[in-house]
């Protein structure tokens, strides 16, 4: 066996060495000629060959070329294709600038050479959207929103009208890894879920991975949402912003040292609280609700081989309430995310690139309650420190190898309670928990021949819950504390989970316009969201895997057919997937999640299953662009303690889910967008009968008094009515010059005033001796207007 491994290593090294002898390397960065910002996903290709590469998230590329290569074509959607003549056939560094295409309609047709990544790459279940595309979509109150945009893609379902939670191929909202410049965002919502924390003015692009997850990603079962922030203009000072119905945005960017460093600062705040206050009765003018957020990005080019990026985010939601009956009764409710990322890019040589990151992120919840002579405060938080390195080794014309490691230290603070009731002081807390999480990975993109390519890799993960921790002991029958506890010393292991995650995906190219792909992904998740709601709310808590709470596990099998039409102007795909999930978590009926030291014993554990088919057709270029997506799927859960042990539909199971997005550039002044969505109604649990129970007699009238008891049968055995909605928007460019741009965006949300169900409640009709169901919906037709500017 040892001799065989040695022989294979010798053959591999010889193959790489032979490749070096027959080829030379070109590496560098591709950037926007007007702003100096790097371009993600730009295509670099040798003409009349299948040899090509795309820039990574930092705009870097490396390409091995045959010695006879004399030209390169560089293309990117929305930019002019550039041809570079190579003077000598030797390894060299080239930085390339692409010019944006003039916005006049006659010039909108893109000259990109062979944009066939949809067919030839091993990536499947993956989609990218630019920040500009996201801003053009019609949304509620005219506020562009990243999370609302991705729910228009097949396989991704919205949590509902008032939710930024999203559900990918049968997973829950906590099973999506949401990254902002590599920092984890644990709660991505503002306004209790109406809007996301991502300011569209600061977003460069987003990447969504639903399946075929490469080995450099992990930690969640369902998907990756990677949000990359803009770097800032390193050529000129620019200012931009927007004024809408509920908020204002303002951004500033420019060079610190022209061509070598830049900054971007972008802020946003709602102002409904200020506008409404003069019109409110004096007794409730102390009530308000608002959010704000701030993005900061610094970018330094130290040399041809070294770059430094510093980025940060700070956002808060604040709700202040004062009772109109008793002004002494008031509470303040707030939550928010803070992140910071320091990244260093280093190019060792044309074939080896590394990024080193130090990342901080914190999610915290803070509540203050006051009532006359007393009051109390509650604090909870989750804090991470993360150190990681990611290497890209362009080892051979047929092998691109990525490897790296990732370490995170988690600190869980479920709750701290302090205050007083009169003269009685209250001091209590749920014990802090600490955990180490690490990962090591390697993956190889192997171009076996002109038809077959393979991406295979392995990710080794480990999670260790450690002390110091004092674990209270509870009676198994009564769930009451016994008064005893188990103490773990600092650093002592409480629960340790080492695991392996194999990943593989492959592509077989049938011809120049079509291919077949398949992938297998195994993932573990060590952090879990404690919630009883279908959406992700700020009071939800993240809890770690422990001796009782096992890591969640999912296997995903996917295959698909991919085809492009009309010289790659149209992309289409059909994907089918099968995804069993294990160690899924729900809570017992009536579970207490508030300040519960014994939260784990409120949980039940079971299995999940999701399978379906996704259809997607997209037009990327020209005056008329857009896509249509359709998903047929089934998603179930099974817990021994729920529904008599029988499998039931997951609350966000939707048999049919369809989205249509159309965009049209009428002329250089006007453009328009239309969005239509349709989805099978959510599964829900409703009572199937109600009983009147007589519990006494009214002493004043002598009439009998009753309480009503609802009887529930099976879990999620009812369906809400189907959800469907049409939105439209139009953008009018008032003025557009090199120095100033002004535009108005007009949108109508829910054009035909569909009453989409939010929830259903029941009231008895005593006279008719029956119970009536009433549906609550949130948004009727909502027109919006927003002014955007840039100078």
Coordinates of N, CA, C and O in Angstrom, one line a residue, residues 622-777:
X622 N -28.4 42.1 -23.2 CA -29.3 42.8 -24.1 C -30.2 43.8 -23.3 O -30.2 43.9 -22.1
X623 N -31.1 44.4 -24.1 CA -32.1 45.3 -23.5 C -33.1 44.6 -22.6 O -33.5 45.1 -21.6
X624 N -33.4 43.4 -23.0 CA -34.4 42.6 -22.3 C -33.7 41.5 -21.5 O -33.0 40.6 -22.1
X625 N -33.7 41.4 -20.2 CA -33.1 40.4 -19.4 C -34.1 39.9 -18.3 O -35.2 40.5 -18.1
X626 N -33.7 38.8 -17.7 CA -34.6 38.3 -16.6 C -34.4 36.8 -16.5 O -33.5 36.2 -17.1
X627 N -35.3 36.3 -15.7 CA -35.3 34.8 -15.5 C -36.7 34.3 -15.1 O -37.5 35.1 -14.6
X628 N -36.9 33.0 -15.3 CA -38.1 32.4 -14.7 C -37.6 31.1 -14.1 O -36.7 30.4 -14.6
X629 N -38.1 30.9 -12.9 CA -37.7 29.7 -12.1 C -38.9 29.0 -11.6 O -39.9 29.6 -11.2
X630 N -38.9 27.7 -11.5 CA -40.0 26.9 -11.0 C -39.4 25.7 -10.2 O -38.4 25.1 -10.6
X631 N -40.0 25.4 -9.0 CA -39.5 24.3 -8.2 C -40.7 23.5 -7.8 O -41.7 24.0 -7.3
X632 N -40.6 22.2 -8.0 CA -41.5 21.2 -7.4 C -40.7 20.5 -6.3 O -39.6 20.0 -6.5
X633 N -41.3 20.4 -5.1 CA -40.5 19.8 -4.0 C -41.5 19.2 -2.9 O -42.7 19.6 -2.9
X634 N -40.9 18.4 -2.1 CA -41.5 17.8 -0.9 C -40.5 17.9 0.3 O -39.4 17.5 0.1
X635 N -41.0 18.3 1.4 CA -40.2 18.4 2.6 C -40.9 18.0 3.8 O -42.0 18.5 4.1
X636 N -40.4 17.0 4.6 CA -41.1 16.4 5.7 C -40.1 16.4 6.9 O -38.9 16.5 6.8
X637 N -40.7 16.3 8.1 CA -40.0 16.1 9.4 C -40.6 14.9 10.1 O -41.8 14.7 10.0
X638 N -39.8 14.2 10.9 CA -40.3 13.1 11.7 C -39.6 13.1 13.1 O -38.4 13.1 13.2
X639 N -40.5 13.2 14.1 CA -40.0 13.2 15.5 C -40.9 12.2 16.2 O -42.1 12.2 16.1
X640 N -40.2 11.3 17.0 CA -41.0 10.3 17.8 C -42.0 10.9 18.7 O -43.1 10.4 19.0
X641 N -41.6 12.1 19.3 CA -42.5 12.7 20.3 C -43.6 13.6 19.7 O -44.4 14.1 20.5
X642 N -43.6 13.8 18.4 CA -44.6 14.7 17.8 C -45.4 14.0 16.8 O -44.9 13.1 16.1
X643 N -46.7 14.3 16.6 CA -47.5 13.8 15.6 C -47.6 12.2 15.7 O -47.6 11.6 14.6
X644 N -47.6 11.7 16.9 CA -47.6 10.3 17.1 C -46.5 9.5 16.4 O -46.6 8.3 16.0
X645 N -45.4 10.2 16.2 CA -44.2 9.6 15.6 C -44.3 9.5 14.1 O -43.4 9.0 13.4
X646 N -45.4 10.0 13.5 CA -45.5 10.0 12.0 C -44.9 11.2 11.4 O -44.9 12.3 11.9
X647 N -44.4 11.0 10.2 CA -43.8 12.1 9.4 C -44.9 13.1 9.0 O -46.0 12.8 8.8
X648 N -44.5 14.4 9.0 CA -45.4 15.5 8.7 C -44.7 16.5 7.8 O -43.5 16.5 7.8
X649 N -45.5 17.3 7.1 CA -45.0 18.3 6.2 C -44.3 19.4 7.1 O -44.9 19.9 8.0
X650 N -43.1 19.8 6.6 CA -42.4 20.9 7.2 C -43.2 22.2 7.0 O -43.9 22.3 6.0
X651 N -43.2 23.1 7.9 CA -44.1 24.3 7.8 C -43.9 25.1 6.5 O -44.8 25.7 6.0
X652 N -42.7 25.0 5.9 CA -42.4 25.7 4.7 C -42.3 24.8 3.5 O -41.6 25.1 2.5
X653 N -42.9 23.6 3.6 CA -43.0 22.7 2.4 C -43.9 23.4 1.4 O -45.0 23.9 1.8
X654 N -43.4 23.5 0.2 CA -44.2 24.1 -0.9 C -44.1 23.2 -2.1 O -43.0 23.0 -2.7
X655 N -45.2 22.6 -2.5 CA -45.2 21.7 -3.6 C -44.8 22.5 -4.9 O -44.0 22.0 -5.6
X656 N -45.4 23.7 -5.1 CA -45.1 24.5 -6.3 C -44.6 25.8 -5.8 O -45.1 26.5 -4.9
X657 N -43.5 26.3 -6.4 CA -42.9 27.6 -6.2 C -42.4 28.1 -7.5 O -41.6 27.5 -8.1
X658 N -42.9 29.3 -7.9 CA -42.5 29.9 -9.2 C -42.2 31.3 -9.0 O -42.8 32.1 -8.2
X659 N -41.2 31.8 -9.8 CA -40.9 33.2 -9.8 C -40.5 33.7 -11.2 O -39.9 32.9 -12.0
X660 N -41.0 34.9 -11.6 CA -40.7 35.4 -12.9 C -40.2 36.8 -12.7 O -40.8 37.7 -12.0
X661 N -39.0 37.1 -13.3 CA -38.4 38.4 -13.2 C -38.1 38.9 -14.6 O -37.4 38.2 -15.4
X662 N -38.6 40.1 -15.0 CA -38.4 40.6 -16.3 C -37.8 42.1 -16.1 O -38.4 42.9 -15.4
X663 N -36.8 42.4 -16.9 CA -36.2 43.7 -16.9 C -36.1 44.2 -18.3 O -35.7 43.4 -19.2
X664 N -36.4 45.5 -18.5 CA -36.3 46.0 -19.9 C -35.8 47.4 -19.9 O -36.2 48.3 -19.1
X665 N -34.8 47.7 -20.7 CA -34.2 49.0 -20.9 C -34.9 49.7 -22.1 O -34.6 49.4 -23.2
X666 N -35.8 50.6 -21.8 CA -36.6 51.2 -22.9 C -35.8 52.1 -23.7 O -35.8 52.1 -24.9
X667 N -35.0 53.0 -23.0 CA -34.1 53.9 -23.7 C -33.1 54.3 -22.6 O -33.0 53.7 -21.5
X668 N -32.3 55.3 -22.9 CA -31.2 55.7 -21.9 C -31.8 56.4 -20.7 O -31.0 56.6 -19.7
X669 N -33.1 56.7 -20.7 CA -33.7 57.4 -19.6 C -34.5 56.4 -18.7 O -34.6 56.6 -17.5
X670 N -35.2 55.5 -19.4 CA -36.2 54.7 -18.7 C -35.9 53.2 -18.7 O -35.4 52.7 -19.7
X671 N -36.1 52.6 -17.6 CA -36.0 51.1 -17.5 C -37.1 50.6 -16.6 O -37.6 51.4 -15.7
X672 N -37.5 49.4 -16.8 CA -38.6 48.8 -16.0 C -38.3 47.4 -15.5 O -37.5 46.7 -16.1
X673 N -39.0 47.0 -14.5 CA -38.8 45.7 -13.9 C -40.2 45.1 -13.5 O -41.1 45.9 -13.0
X674 N -40.4 43.8 -13.6 CA -41.6 43.2 -13.2 C -41.2 41.9 -12.5 O -40.4 41.1 -12.9
X675 N -41.9 41.6 -11.3 CA -41.7 40.4 -10.6 C -43.0 39.8 -10.3 O -44.0 40.5 -9.8
X676 N -43.2 38.5 -10.6 CA -44.4 37.7 -10.2 C -43.9 36.5 -9.4 O -43.0 35.8 -9.9
X677 N -44.5 36.2 -8.3 CA -44.2 35.1 -7.5 C -45.5 34.3 -7.2 O -46.6 34.9 -7.0
X678 N -45.3 33.0 -7.1 CA -46.5 32.1 -6.7 C -45.9 30.9 -5.9 O -44.8 30.4 -6.2
X679 N -46.6 30.6 -4.8 CA -46.2 29.5 -4.0 C -47.4 28.8 -3.4 O -48.3 29.5 -2.9
X680 N -47.3 27.5 -3.3 CA -48.3 26.7 -2.5 C -48.3 27.3 -1.1 O -47.3 27.6 -0.5
X681 N -49.5 27.3 -0.5 CA -49.6 27.8 0.9 C -48.8 27.0 1.9 O -48.6 25.8 1.7
X682 N -48.3 27.7 2.9 CA -47.6 27.0 4.0 C -48.4 26.0 4.7 O -49.6 26.2 4.9
X683 N -47.8 24.9 5.1 CA -48.4 23.9 6.0 C -48.6 24.5 7.4 O -47.7 25.2 7.9
X684 N -49.7 24.3 8.0 CA -49.9 24.8 9.4 C -50.8 23.9 10.2 O -51.5 23.0 9.6
X685 N -50.7 24.0 11.5 CA -51.5 23.2 12.4 C -52.7 24.0 12.9 O -52.5 25.1 13.5
X686 N -53.9 23.6 12.7 CA -55.1 24.3 13.1 C -56.0 23.3 13.9 O -55.9 22.1 13.6
X687 N -56.8 23.8 14.8 CA -57.7 22.9 15.5 C -58.8 22.4 14.5 O -59.3 23.1 13.6
X688 N -59.2 21.1 14.7 CA -60.2 20.5 13.9 C -61.6 20.5 14.6 O -62.6 20.2 14.0
X689 N -61.6 20.9 15.9 CA -62.8 21.0 16.7 C -62.6 21.8 17.9 O -61.5 22.0 18.3
X690 N -63.7 22.3 18.5 CA -63.6 23.1 19.7 C -64.7 22.7 20.7 O -65.8 22.4 20.3
X691 N -64.4 22.6 21.9 CA -65.3 22.2 23.0 C -65.5 23.3 23.9 O -64.6 24.1 24.3
X692 N -66.8 23.4 24.4 CA -67.1 24.4 25.4 C -67.2 23.7 26.7 O -67.9 22.7 26.9
X693 N -66.4 24.2 27.7 CA -66.3 23.6 29.0 C -66.9 24.6 30.0 O -66.4 25.7 30.2
X694 N -67.9 24.1 30.7 CA -68.6 25.0 31.7 C -67.8 24.9 33.0 O -67.6 23.8 33.6
X695 N -67.4 26.1 33.5 CA -66.5 26.1 34.7 C -67.2 26.9 35.8 O -66.6 27.0 36.9
X696 N -68.4 27.4 35.6 CA -69.0 28.1 36.7 C -70.2 28.9 36.3 O -70.7 28.8 35.2
X697 N -70.7 29.8 37.2 CA -71.9 30.6 36.9 C -71.6 32.0 37.3 O -70.9 32.3 38.3
X698 N -72.0 32.9 36.4 CA -71.8 34.4 36.7 C -72.6 34.8 37.9 O -73.9 34.6 37.9
X699 N -72.0 35.2 39.0 CA -72.8 35.5 40.2 C -73.7 36.7 40.0 O -74.7 36.8 40.7
X700 N -73.5 37.6 39.0 CA -74.4 38.7 38.8 C -75.6 38.3 38.0 O -76.7 38.8 38.4
X701 N -75.5 37.5 37.0 CA -76.6 37.2 36.1 C -77.1 35.8 36.3 O -78.2 35.5 35.9
X702 N -76.3 35.0 36.9 CA -76.7 33.6 37.1 C -76.5 32.8 35.8 O -76.9 31.6 35.8
X703 N -75.9 33.4 34.7 CA -75.7 32.7 33.5 C -74.5 31.8 33.6 O -73.5 32.1 34.3
X704 N -74.5 30.6 32.9 CA -73.4 29.8 33.0 C -72.2 30.4 32.2 O -72.3 31.1 31.3
X705 N -71.0 30.1 32.7 CA -69.7 30.6 32.1 C -69.0 29.4 31.5 O -68.9 28.4 32.1
X706 N -68.4 29.7 30.3 CA -67.7 28.6 29.6 C -66.3 29.1 29.2 O -66.0 30.3 29.0
X707 N -65.4 28.1 29.1 CA -64.1 28.4 28.4 C -64.1 27.4 27.2 O -64.8 26.3 27.2
X708 N -63.4 27.8 26.1 CA -63.4 27.0 24.9 C -62.0 26.3 24.8 O -61.0 26.9 25.0
X709 N -62.0 25.0 24.5 CA -60.8 24.2 24.4 C -60.7 23.7 23.0 O -61.7 23.0 22.5
X710 N -59.6 24.1 22.3 CA -59.4 23.6 20.9 C -58.8 22.2 20.9 O -57.9 21.9 21.8
X711 N -59.2 21.4 20.0 CA -58.7 20.1 19.8 C -57.9 20.0 18.5 O -58.4 20.3 17.5
X712 N -56.6 19.6 18.6 CA -55.7 19.6 17.5 C -55.5 18.1 17.1 O -55.4 17.2 18.0
X713 N -55.4 17.8 15.8 CA -55.2 16.5 15.4 C -53.8 16.3 14.9 O -52.9 16.2 15.7
X714 N -53.5 16.3 13.7 CA -52.2 16.1 13.2 C -51.4 17.4 12.9 O -52.0 18.4 12.6
X715 N -50.1 17.3 13.0 CA -49.2 18.5 12.9 C -49.2 18.9 11.4 O -49.0 18.0 10.5
X716 N -49.4 20.2 11.1 CA -49.3 20.7 9.8 C -50.1 20.0 8.7 O -49.7 19.7 7.6
X717 N -51.3 19.6 9.1 CA -52.2 18.9 8.2 C -53.1 19.8 7.4 O -53.9 19.4 6.6
X718 N -53.0 21.1 7.6 CA -53.8 22.1 6.9 C -52.8 22.9 6.0 O -51.6 23.1 6.3
X719 N -53.4 23.6 5.0 CA -52.6 24.5 4.1 C -53.3 25.8 4.1 O -54.5 25.9 3.9
X720 N -52.5 26.9 4.2 CA -53.0 28.2 4.0 C -53.2 28.4 2.5 O -52.7 27.7 1.7
X721 N -54.0 29.4 2.2 CA -54.2 29.7 0.7 C -52.9 30.0 0.0 O -51.9 30.4 0.7
X722 N -52.8 29.7 -1.3 CA -51.6 30.0 -2.0 C -51.2 31.4 -2.0 O -52.0 32.4 -1.8
X723 N -49.9 31.6 -2.0 CA -49.3 33.0 -2.0 C -49.0 33.4 -3.4 O -48.3 32.7 -4.1
X724 N -49.4 34.5 -3.9 CA -49.0 35.0 -5.2 C -49.1 36.6 -5.2 O -49.9 37.2 -4.4
X725 N -48.2 37.2 -6.0 CA -48.1 38.6 -5.9 C -47.4 39.1 -7.2 O -46.5 38.5 -7.7
X726 N -47.8 40.3 -7.6 CA -47.1 41.0 -8.8 C -46.6 42.3 -8.3 O -47.3 43.1 -7.7
X727 N -45.3 42.6 -8.6 CA -44.7 43.9 -8.3 C -44.1 44.4 -9.6 O -43.6 43.7 -10.5
X728 N -44.2 45.8 -9.7 CA -43.6 46.4 -10.9 C -42.8 47.6 -10.4 O -43.0 48.2 -9.3
X729 N -41.8 48.0 -11.2 CA -41.0 49.2 -10.8 C -40.5 49.8 -12.1 O -40.4 49.2 -13.2
X730 N -40.2 51.1 -12.1 CA -39.6 51.9 -13.2 C -38.6 52.8 -12.6 O -38.8 53.4 -11.6
X731 N -37.5 53.0 -13.4 CA -36.5 53.9 -13.0 C -36.3 55.0 -14.1 O -36.2 54.6 -15.3
X732 N -36.3 56.2 -13.7 CA -36.2 57.3 -14.6 C -34.9 58.1 -14.3 O -34.7 58.6 -13.2
X733 N -34.0 58.1 -15.2 CA -32.7 58.8 -15.0 C -32.9 60.3 -15.4 O -33.0 60.6 -16.6
X734 N -32.9 61.2 -14.4 CA -33.1 62.6 -14.7 C -31.9 63.2 -15.4 O -32.0 63.9 -16.4
X735 N -30.7 62.9 -14.9 CA -29.5 63.4 -15.4 C -28.4 62.4 -15.2 O -28.3 61.8 -14.1
X736 N -27.5 62.2 -16.2 CA -26.4 61.3 -16.0 C -25.2 61.9 -16.8 O -25.2 61.9 -18.0
X737 N -24.3 62.3 -16.0 CA -23.0 62.8 -16.6 C -21.9 62.1 -15.9 O -22.1 61.4 -14.9
X738 N -20.7 62.4 -16.3 CA -19.5 61.9 -15.6 C -19.4 62.4 -14.1 O -18.8 61.7 -13.3
X739 N -20.0 63.5 -13.8 CA -19.9 64.1 -12.5 C -21.1 64.0 -11.7 O -21.1 64.1 -10.4
X740 N -22.3 63.8 -12.3 CA -23.5 63.8 -11.5 C -24.5 62.9 -12.1 O -24.7 62.8 -13.4
X741 N -25.3 62.2 -11.3 CA -26.4 61.3 -11.7 C -27.5 61.4 -10.7 O -27.3 61.4 -9.5
X742 N -28.7 61.6 -11.3 CA -29.9 61.7 -10.5 C -31.0 60.8 -11.1 O -31.2 60.8 -12.3
X743 N -31.7 60.0 -10.3 CA -32.7 59.2 -10.8 C -33.9 59.0 -9.8 O -33.6 59.1 -8.6
X744 N -35.0 58.7 -10.3 CA -36.2 58.4 -9.5 C -36.6 56.9 -9.8 O -36.6 56.5 -10.9
X745 N -37.0 56.2 -8.7 CA -37.5 54.9 -8.8 C -38.9 54.8 -8.3 O -39.2 55.3 -7.1
X746 N -39.8 54.4 -9.1 CA -41.2 54.2 -8.8 C -41.5 52.8 -8.7 O -41.2 52.0 -9.7
X747 N -42.2 52.3 -7.7 CA -42.5 50.9 -7.6 C -43.9 50.7 -7.0 O -44.4 51.5 -6.2
X748 N -44.6 49.6 -7.4 CA -45.8 49.2 -6.8 C -45.7 47.8 -6.4 O -45.4 46.9 -7.1
X749 N -45.9 47.6 -5.1 CA -45.8 46.3 -4.4 C -47.2 45.7 -4.4 O -48.2 46.4 -3.9
X750 N -47.4 44.5 -4.8 CA -48.7 43.8 -4.8 C -49.7 44.6 -5.6 O -50.7 45.1 -5.2
X751 N -49.5 44.6 -6.9 CA -50.2 45.4 -7.9 C -51.7 45.1 -7.8 O -52.5 46.1 -7.8
X752 N -52.1 43.9 -7.8 CA -53.5 43.6 -7.8 C -54.1 43.3 -6.4 O -55.2 42.7 -6.3
X753 N -53.4 43.8 -5.4 CA -54.0 43.9 -4.1 C -54.4 42.5 -3.5 O -55.4 42.4 -2.9
X754 N -53.5 41.5 -3.7 CA -53.8 40.2 -3.2 C -53.7 40.2 -1.7 O -52.7 40.6 -1.1
X755 N -54.7 39.6 -1.0 CA -54.7 39.4 0.4 C -54.0 38.1 0.7 O -54.6 37.0 0.9
X756 N -52.7 38.1 0.8 CA -51.9 36.9 1.1 C -51.9 36.6 2.6 O -51.7 37.5 3.4
X757 N -52.2 35.4 3.0 CA -52.4 35.1 4.4 C -51.1 35.2 5.2 O -50.0 34.7 4.8
X758 N -51.2 35.8 6.4 CA -50.1 35.9 7.3 C -50.3 34.8 8.5 O -49.4 34.1 8.8
X759 N -51.5 34.8 9.0 CA -51.9 33.8 9.9 C -53.4 33.7 10.0 O -54.1 34.7 9.6
X760 N -53.9 32.7 10.6 CA -55.4 32.5 10.8 C -55.7 32.3 12.3 O -55.0 31.7 13.0
X761 N -56.8 33.0 12.7 CA -57.2 32.8 14.1 C -58.7 32.5 14.1 O -59.4 32.7 13.1
X762 N -59.3 32.1 15.2 CA -60.6 31.6 15.3 C -61.4 32.3 16.4 O -60.8 32.6 17.5
X763 N -62.6 32.7 16.2 CA -63.5 33.3 17.2 C -64.9 32.5 17.1 O -65.4 32.2 16.0
X764 N -65.5 32.3 18.3 CA -66.8 31.6 18.3 C -67.9 32.6 18.0 O -67.9 33.8 18.3
X765 N -68.9 32.1 17.3 CA -70.1 32.8 17.0 C -71.2 32.2 17.9 O -71.7 31.1 17.5
X766 N -71.4 32.8 19.1 CA -72.3 32.2 20.1 C -73.7 32.0 19.5 O -74.4 31.0 19.7
X767 N -74.2 33.0 18.8 CA -75.6 32.9 18.3 C -75.8 31.8 17.3 O -76.8 31.1 17.4
X768 N -74.8 31.6 16.4 CA -75.0 30.5 15.4 C -74.3 29.2 15.9 O -74.3 28.2 15.2
X769 N -73.8 29.2 17.1 CA -73.2 28.0 17.7 C -72.1 27.4 16.7 O -72.2 26.2 16.5
X770 N -71.2 28.3 16.3 CA -70.2 27.8 15.4 C -68.9 28.6 15.6 O -69.0 29.7 16.2
X771 N -67.8 28.1 15.0 CA -66.6 28.8 15.1 C -66.2 29.3 13.7 O -66.2 28.6 12.8
X772 N -65.8 30.6 13.6 CA -65.4 31.2 12.4 C -63.9 31.4 12.3 O -63.3 31.8 13.3
X773 N -63.3 31.2 11.2 CA -61.9 31.4 10.9 C -61.7 32.8 10.3 O -62.5 33.2 9.4
X774 N -60.7 33.5 10.8 CA -60.4 34.9 10.2 C -58.9 34.9 9.8 O -58.1 34.4 10.5
X775 N -58.7 35.5 8.6 CA -57.4 35.5 8.1 C -56.8 36.9 8.3 O -57.5 37.9 8.0
X776 N -55.5 37.0 8.7 CA -54.8 38.2 8.8 C -53.8 38.4 7.7 O -53.0 37.4 7.5
X777 N -53.8 39.5 7.0 CA -52.8 39.7 6.0 C -52.1 41.1 6.3 O -52.7 41.9 7.0

